Coordinates of C-alpha atoms and ligand atoms in Angstrom, one line a residue:
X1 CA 0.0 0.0 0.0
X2 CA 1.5 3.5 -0.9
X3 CA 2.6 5.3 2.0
X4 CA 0.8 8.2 3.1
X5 CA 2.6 11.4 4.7
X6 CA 1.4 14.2 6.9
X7 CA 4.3 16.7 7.5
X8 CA 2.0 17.9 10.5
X9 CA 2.9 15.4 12.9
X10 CA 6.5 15.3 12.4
X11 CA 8.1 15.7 15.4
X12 CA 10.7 18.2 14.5
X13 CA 9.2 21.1 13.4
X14 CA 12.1 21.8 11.4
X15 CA 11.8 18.9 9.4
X16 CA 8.0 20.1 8.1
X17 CA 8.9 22.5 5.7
X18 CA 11.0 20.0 3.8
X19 CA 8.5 17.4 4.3
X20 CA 5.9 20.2 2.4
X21 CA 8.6 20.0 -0.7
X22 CA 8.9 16.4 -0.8
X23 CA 4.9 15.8 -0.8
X24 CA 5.2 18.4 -4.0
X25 CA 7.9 16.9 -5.4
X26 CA 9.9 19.7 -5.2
X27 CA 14.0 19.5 -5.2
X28 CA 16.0 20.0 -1.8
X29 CA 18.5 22.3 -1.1
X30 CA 21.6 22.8 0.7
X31 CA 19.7 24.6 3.6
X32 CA 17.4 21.4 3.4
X33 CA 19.8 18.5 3.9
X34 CA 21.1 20.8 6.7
X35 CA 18.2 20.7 8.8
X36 CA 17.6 16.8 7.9
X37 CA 21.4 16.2 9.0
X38 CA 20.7 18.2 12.3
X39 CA 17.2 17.0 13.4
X40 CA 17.2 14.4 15.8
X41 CA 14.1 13.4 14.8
X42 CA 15.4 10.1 13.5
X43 CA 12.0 8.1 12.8
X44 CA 10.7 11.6 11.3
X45 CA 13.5 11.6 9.1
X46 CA 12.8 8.1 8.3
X47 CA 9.2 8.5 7.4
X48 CA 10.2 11.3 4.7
X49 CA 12.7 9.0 3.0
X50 CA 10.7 5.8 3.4
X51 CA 7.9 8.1 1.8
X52 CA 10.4 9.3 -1.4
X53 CA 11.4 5.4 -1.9
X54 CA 7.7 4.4 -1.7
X55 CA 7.1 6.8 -4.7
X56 CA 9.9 5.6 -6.5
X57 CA 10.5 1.7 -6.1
X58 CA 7.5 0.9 -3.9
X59 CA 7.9 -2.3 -2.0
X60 CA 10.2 -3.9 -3.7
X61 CA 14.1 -4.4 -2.7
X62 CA 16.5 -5.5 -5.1
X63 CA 20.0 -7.5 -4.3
X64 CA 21.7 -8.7 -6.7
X65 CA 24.1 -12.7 -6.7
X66 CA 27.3 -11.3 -7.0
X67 CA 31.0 -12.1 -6.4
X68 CA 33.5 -9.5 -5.0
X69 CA 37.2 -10.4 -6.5
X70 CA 40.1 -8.2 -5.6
X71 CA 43.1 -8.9 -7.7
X72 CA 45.8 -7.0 -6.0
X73 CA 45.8 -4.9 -2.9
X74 CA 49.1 -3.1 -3.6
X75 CA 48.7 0.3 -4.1
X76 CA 50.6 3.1 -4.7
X77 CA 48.4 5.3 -2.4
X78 CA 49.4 3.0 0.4
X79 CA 50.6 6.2 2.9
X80 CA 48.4 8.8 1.8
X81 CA 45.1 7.3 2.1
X82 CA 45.4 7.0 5.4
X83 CA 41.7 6.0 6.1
X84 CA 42.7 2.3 4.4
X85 CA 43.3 -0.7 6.0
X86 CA 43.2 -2.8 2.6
X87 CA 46.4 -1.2 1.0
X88 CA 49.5 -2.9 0.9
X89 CA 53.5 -1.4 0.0
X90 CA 54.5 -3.6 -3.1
X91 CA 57.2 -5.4 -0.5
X92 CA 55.0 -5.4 2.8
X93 CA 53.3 -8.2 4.9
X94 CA 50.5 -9.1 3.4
X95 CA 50.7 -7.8 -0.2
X96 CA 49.3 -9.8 -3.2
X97 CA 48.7 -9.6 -6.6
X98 CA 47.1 -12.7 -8.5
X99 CA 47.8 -14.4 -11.4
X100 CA 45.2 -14.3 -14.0
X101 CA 44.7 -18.4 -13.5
X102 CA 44.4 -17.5 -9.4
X103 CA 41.6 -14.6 -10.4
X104 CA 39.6 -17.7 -13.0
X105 CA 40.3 -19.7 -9.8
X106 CA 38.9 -17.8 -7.1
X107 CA 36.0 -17.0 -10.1
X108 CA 35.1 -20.9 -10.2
X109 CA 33.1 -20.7 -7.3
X110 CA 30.6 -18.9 -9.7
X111 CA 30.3 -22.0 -10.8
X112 CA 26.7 -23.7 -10.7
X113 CA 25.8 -20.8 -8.5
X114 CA 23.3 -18.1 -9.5
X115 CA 26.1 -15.7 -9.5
X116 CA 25.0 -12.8 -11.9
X117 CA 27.9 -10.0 -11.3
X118 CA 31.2 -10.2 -10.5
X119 CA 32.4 -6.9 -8.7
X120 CA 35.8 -6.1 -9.1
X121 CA 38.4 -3.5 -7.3
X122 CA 41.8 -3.5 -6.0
X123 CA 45.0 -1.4 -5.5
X124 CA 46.8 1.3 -7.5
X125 CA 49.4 -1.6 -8.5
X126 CA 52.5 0.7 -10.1
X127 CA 53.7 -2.2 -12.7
X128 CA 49.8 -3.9 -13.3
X129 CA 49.1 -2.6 -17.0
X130 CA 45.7 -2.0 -18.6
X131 CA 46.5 -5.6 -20.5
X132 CA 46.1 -7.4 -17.0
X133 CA 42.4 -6.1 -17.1
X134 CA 41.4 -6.3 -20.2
X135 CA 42.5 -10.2 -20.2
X136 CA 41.3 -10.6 -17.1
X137 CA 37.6 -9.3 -18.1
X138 CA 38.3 -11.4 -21.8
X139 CA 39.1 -14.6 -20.1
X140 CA 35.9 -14.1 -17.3
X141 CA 33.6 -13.3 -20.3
X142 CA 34.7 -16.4 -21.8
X143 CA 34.4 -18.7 -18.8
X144 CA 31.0 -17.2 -17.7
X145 CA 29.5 -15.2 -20.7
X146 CA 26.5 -14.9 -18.5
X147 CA 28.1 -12.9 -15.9
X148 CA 28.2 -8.9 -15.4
X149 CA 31.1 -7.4 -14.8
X150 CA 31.2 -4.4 -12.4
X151 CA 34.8 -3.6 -11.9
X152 CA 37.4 -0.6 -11.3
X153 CA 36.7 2.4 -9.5
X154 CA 37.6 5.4 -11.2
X155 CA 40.6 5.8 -9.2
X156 CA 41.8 2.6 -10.9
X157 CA 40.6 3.7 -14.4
X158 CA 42.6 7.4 -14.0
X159 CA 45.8 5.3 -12.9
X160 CA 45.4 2.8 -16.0
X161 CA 45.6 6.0 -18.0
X162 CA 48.5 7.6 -16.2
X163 CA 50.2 3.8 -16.4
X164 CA 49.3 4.1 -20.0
X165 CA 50.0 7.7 -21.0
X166 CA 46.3 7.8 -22.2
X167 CA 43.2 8.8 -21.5
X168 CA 40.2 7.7 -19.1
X169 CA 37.6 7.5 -21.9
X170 CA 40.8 5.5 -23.8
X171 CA 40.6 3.1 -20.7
X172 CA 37.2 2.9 -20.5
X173 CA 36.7 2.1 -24.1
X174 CA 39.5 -0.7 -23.9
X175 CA 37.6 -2.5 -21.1
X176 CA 34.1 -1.8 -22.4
X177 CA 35.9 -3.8 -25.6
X178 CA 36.5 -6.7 -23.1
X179 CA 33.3 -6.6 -21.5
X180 CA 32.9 -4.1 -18.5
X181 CA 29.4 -3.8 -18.0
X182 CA 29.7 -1.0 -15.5
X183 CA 31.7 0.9 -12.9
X184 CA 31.3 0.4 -9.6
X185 CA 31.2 3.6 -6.8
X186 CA 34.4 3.4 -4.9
X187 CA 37.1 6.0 -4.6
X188 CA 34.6 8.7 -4.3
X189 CA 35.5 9.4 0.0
X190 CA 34.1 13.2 0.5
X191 CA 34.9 15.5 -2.7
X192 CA 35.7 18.7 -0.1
X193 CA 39.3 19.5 -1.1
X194 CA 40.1 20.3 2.5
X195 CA 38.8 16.2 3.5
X196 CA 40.4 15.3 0.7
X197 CA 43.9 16.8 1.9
X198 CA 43.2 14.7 5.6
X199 CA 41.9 11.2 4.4
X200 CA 43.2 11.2 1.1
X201 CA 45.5 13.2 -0.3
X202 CA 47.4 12.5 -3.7
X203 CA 44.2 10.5 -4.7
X204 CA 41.9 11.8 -7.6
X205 CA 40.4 15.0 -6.8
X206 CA 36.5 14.9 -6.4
X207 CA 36.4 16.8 -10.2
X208 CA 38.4 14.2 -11.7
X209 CA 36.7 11.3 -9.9
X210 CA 33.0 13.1 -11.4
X211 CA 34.5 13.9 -15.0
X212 CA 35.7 10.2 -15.0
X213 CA 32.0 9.0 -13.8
X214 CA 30.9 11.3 -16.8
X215 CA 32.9 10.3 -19.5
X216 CA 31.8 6.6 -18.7
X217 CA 27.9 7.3 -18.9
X218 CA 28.6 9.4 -22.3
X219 CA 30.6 5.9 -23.6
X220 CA 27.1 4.3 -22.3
X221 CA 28.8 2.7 -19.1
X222 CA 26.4 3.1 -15.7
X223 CA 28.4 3.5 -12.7
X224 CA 27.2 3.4 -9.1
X225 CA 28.1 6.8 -6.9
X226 CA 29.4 6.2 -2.7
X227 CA 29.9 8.8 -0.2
X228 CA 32.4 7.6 2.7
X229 CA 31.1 9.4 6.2
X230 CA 31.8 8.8 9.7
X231 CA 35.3 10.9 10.1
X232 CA 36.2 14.2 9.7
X233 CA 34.0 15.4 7.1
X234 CA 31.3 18.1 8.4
X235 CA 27.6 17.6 7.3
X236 CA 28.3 20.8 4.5
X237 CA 30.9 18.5 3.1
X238 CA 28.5 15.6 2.8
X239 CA 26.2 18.2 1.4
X240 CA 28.0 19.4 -1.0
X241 CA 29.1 16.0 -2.1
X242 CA 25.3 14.8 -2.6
X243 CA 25.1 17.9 -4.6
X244 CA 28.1 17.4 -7.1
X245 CA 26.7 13.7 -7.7
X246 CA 22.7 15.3 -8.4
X247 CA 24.4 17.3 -10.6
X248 CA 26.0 14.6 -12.6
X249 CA 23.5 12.4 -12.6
X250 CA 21.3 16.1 -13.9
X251 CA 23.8 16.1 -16.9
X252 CA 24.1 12.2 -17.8
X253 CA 21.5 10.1 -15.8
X254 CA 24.1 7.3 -15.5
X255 CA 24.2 6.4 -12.0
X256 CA 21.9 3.0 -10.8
X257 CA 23.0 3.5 -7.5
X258 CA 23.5 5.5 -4.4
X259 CA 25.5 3.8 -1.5
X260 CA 27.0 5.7 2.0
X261 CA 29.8 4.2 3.3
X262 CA 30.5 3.5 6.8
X263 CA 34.4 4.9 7.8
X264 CA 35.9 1.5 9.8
X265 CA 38.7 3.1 11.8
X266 CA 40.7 -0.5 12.7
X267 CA 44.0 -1.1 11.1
X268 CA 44.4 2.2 9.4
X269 CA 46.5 5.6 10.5
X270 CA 43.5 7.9 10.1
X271 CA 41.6 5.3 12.7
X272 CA 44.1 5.7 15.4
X273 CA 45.1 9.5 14.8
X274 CA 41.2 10.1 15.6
X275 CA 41.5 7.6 18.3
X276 CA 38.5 5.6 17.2
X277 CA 40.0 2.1 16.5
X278 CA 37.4 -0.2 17.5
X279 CA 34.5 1.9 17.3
X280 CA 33.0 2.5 13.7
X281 CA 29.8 4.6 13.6
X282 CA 26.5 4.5 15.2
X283 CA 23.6 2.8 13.7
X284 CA 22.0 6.3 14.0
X285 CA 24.4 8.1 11.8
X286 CA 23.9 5.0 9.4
X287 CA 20.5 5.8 8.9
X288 CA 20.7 9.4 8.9
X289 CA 22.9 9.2 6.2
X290 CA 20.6 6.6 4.1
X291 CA 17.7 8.6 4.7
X292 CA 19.0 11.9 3.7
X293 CA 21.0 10.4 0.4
X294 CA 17.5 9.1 -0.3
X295 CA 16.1 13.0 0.0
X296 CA 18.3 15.3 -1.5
X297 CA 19.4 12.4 -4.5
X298 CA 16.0 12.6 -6.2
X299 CA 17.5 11.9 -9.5
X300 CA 19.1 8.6 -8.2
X301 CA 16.5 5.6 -8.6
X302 CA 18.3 3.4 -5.9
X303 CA 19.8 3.9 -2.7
X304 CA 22.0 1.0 -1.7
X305 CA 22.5 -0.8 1.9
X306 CA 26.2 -2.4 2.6
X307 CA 25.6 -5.2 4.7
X308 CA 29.4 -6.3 5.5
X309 CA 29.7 -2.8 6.8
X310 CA 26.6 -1.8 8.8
X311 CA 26.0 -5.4 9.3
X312 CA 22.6 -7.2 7.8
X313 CA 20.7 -6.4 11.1
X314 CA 20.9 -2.4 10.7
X315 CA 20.8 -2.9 6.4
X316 CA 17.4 -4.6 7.1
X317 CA 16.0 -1.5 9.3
X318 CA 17.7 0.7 6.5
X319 CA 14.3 -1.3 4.5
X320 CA 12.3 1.4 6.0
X321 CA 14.6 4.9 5.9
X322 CA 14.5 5.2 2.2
X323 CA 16.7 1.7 1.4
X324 CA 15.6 0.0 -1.7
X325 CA 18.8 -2.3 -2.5
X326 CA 20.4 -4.4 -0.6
X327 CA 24.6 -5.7 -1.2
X328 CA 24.5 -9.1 -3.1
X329 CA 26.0 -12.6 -1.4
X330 CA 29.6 -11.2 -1.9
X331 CA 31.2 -14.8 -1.2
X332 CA 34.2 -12.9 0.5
X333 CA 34.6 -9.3 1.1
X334 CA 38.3 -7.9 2.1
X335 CA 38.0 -4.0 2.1
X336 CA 36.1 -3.8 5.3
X337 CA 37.1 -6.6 7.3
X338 CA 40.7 -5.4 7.0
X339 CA 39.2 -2.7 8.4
X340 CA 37.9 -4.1 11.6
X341 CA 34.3 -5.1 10.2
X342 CA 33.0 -8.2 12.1
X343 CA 30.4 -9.4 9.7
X344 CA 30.2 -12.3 7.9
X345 CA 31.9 -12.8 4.7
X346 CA 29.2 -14.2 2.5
X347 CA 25.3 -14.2 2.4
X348 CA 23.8 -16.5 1.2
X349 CA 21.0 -16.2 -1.6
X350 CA 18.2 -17.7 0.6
X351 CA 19.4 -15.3 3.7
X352 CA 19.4 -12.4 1.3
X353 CA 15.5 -13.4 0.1
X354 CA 14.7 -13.7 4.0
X355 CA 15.8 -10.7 5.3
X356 CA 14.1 -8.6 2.8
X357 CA 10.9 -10.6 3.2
X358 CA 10.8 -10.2 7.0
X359 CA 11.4 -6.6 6.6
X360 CA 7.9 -6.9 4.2
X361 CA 9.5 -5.9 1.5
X362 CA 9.1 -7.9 -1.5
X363 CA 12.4 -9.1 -3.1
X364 CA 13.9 -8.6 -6.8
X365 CA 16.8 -10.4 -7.7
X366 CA 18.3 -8.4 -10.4
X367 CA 21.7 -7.8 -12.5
X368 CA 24.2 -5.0 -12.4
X369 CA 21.8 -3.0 -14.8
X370 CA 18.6 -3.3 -12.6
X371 CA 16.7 -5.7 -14.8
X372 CA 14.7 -8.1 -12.5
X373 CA 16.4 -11.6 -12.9
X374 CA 13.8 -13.2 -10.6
X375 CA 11.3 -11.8 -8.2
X376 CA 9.3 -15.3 -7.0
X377 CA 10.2 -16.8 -4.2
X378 CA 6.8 -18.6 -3.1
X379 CA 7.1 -21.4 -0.2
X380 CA 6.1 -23.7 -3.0
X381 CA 9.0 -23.4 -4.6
X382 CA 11.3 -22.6 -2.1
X383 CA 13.5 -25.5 -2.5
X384 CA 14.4 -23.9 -6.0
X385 CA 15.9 -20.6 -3.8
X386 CA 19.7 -21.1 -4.2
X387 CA 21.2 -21.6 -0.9
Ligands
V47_401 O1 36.4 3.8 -2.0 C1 38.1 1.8 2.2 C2 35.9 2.4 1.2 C3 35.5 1.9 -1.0 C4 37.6 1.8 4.3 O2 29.6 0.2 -6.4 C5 36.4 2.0 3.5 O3 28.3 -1.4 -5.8 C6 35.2 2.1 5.4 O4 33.2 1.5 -3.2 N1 36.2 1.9 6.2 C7 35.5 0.7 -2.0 N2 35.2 2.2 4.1 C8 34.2 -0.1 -1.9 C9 33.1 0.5 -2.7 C10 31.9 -0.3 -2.9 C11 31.4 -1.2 -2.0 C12 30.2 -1.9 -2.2 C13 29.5 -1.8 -3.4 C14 30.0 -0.9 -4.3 C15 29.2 -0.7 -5.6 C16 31.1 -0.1 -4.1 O5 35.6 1.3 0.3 C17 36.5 2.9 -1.0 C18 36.4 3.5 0.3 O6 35.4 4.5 0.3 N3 36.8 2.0 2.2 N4 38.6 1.7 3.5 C19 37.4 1.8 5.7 N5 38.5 1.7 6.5

């Protein structure tokens, strides 16, 4: 049943005037997501974005059966982004880069599973060239032609080019050759220069990272968008983050998905330096942050809960503050448990189904492009859900 809103009994009376524009559809500003990021009026807050997803995606929740593979985790940003715990020196304990045979490997356990994406990152790797990729995605295509292939932040696609002495788009149209289907959201962090120069300096600047994001959707590449909170960033920072990737998505309409990303502060300098190692954020700034990404983004279809971060208990109350897509199975995650994350590793397909359906939500299966792949999962047939 749609959801109904009266901006009247909100709580906060500062949250009613923005509660007026979203029942007439009208687009937030700055001062808006500024009073939504300062009301403690959390279930108001809620209600608004649970409202705004109703109208767009009503009850369904998509997830998709995916596979995260990370090739290398050597990087040459190893000292500067100091809010990493998944970066390795070339020579340091713990660095790795695979063969292409260990990446088909680790891929076989796609196998006879209803893996439908693989999702693909890793580090800046200083020797890796754009060949390594571009065989990697050839000899995946070949081996599973069934399977998306969501892979390379553009962090990784503006190193390529660097590597290369060419240019993104040149990158881009080299692995869209080899079958990239899209471009997943990492690297973004906060765009504020002044963040940027704490958490992550020498990386892309938040310009590059959107004109990179741009020229993918012109070459007819979708890419998802992140925003990494919980650390020094003030709320105009987030705010004016949210409003560089409206604007994009204003000019190109190629972003699927929305996801906020929770800062882990274990095992990385930025995590001690703030003296926060062992305490990540608060289920409360979680969902402030999806509800208010599912505001002020009105352009954005989907808004996308991280499970191995903000664990699948708070990703399944995240159903009702304006969450409408949920992280696949994963199979094994590495970022974020280097990181101090004490989730599990992998969901599985069946767990995925349940939690949205106990959230009453109905679930979508569906690919890296948002087609449904399957959206029955009747008790009659449950024995045909994939474990
Ligand atoms: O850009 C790194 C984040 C991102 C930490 O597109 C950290 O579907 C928290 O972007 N604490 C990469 N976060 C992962 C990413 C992603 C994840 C899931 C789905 C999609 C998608 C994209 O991970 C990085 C950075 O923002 N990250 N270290 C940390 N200590």
């Amino acid at each position: 049943m749609p959801q109904s809103l009266d901006p009247g009994r909100l709580t906060d009376p500062a949250l009613r005037p923005v509660a007026e524009k979203v029942l007439a559809r009208r687009r937030l500003e700055a001062e808006d997501a500024r009073a939504l990021y300062a009301s403690n009026d959390l279930l108001g807050l809620g209600r608004l974005a649970a409202f705004a997803n109703d109208r767009l995606n009503g009850d369904r929740v998509f997830f998709s059966a995916n596979q995260h593979l990370n090739p290398t985790n050597v990087c040459v940003l190893r000292k500067t982004c100091v809010f990493c715990s998944f970066a390795r020196m070339p020579k340091e304990e713990g660095a790795y880069t695979r063969t292409l045979e260990e990446v088909y490997a680790e891929a076989e356990q796609a196998r006879n599973s209803p893996t439908s994406e693989f999702h693909i990152v890793g580090g800046l790797h200083p020797k890796l060239r754009l060949s390594y990729y571009t065989e990697m995605l050839r000899g995946l295509k070949q081996r599973f032609p069934h399977i998306h292939i969501k892979a390379l932040t553009a962090v990784e696609i503006a190193h390529l080019a660097r590597i290369e002495k060419t240019s993104p788009r040149e990158v881009l149209l080299a692995l869209q050759e080899a079958g990239l289907t899209s471009l997943p959201g990492g690297g973004a962090e906060v765009f504020s220069t002044a963040v940027r120069a704490t958490i992550a300096e020498r990386k892309l600047t938040g310009e590059e990272w959107i004109a990179v994001h741009r020229e993918a959707h012109q070459l007819g590449i979708p890419t998802n968008c992140t925003m990494l909170y919980g650390h020094v960033e003030t709320a105009d920072d987030r705010i004016e983050h949210l409003t560089m990737l409206r604007s994009l998505q204003d000019e190109t309409g190629g972003f699927l998905t929305y996801i906020p990303l929770a800062y882990h502060p274990d095992h990385n300098e930025l995590g001690e330096e703030l003296g926060r190692v062992g305490s990540a954020t608060t289920a409360y700034e979680d969902l402030k942050n999806i509800a208010v990404g599912r505001l002020f983004l009105d352009n954005i279809a989907h808004v996308k809960t991280h499970w191995p971060m903000v664990t699948p208990f708070l990703s399944q109350v995240a159903l009702s503050f304006g969450c409408d897509d949920v992280e696949g199975t994963v199979v094994y995650e590495r970022v974020y448990h280097e990181a101090g994350a004490q989730t599990q590793m992998h969901m599985h397909y069946a767990d995925l189904v349940e939690l949205i359906r106990a959230a009453g939500k109905r679930p979508v299966e569906r690919n890296s492009l948002y087609q449904p792949v399957r959206e029955s999962f009747d008790p009659a047939e449950a024995e045909l859900v994939p474990a």
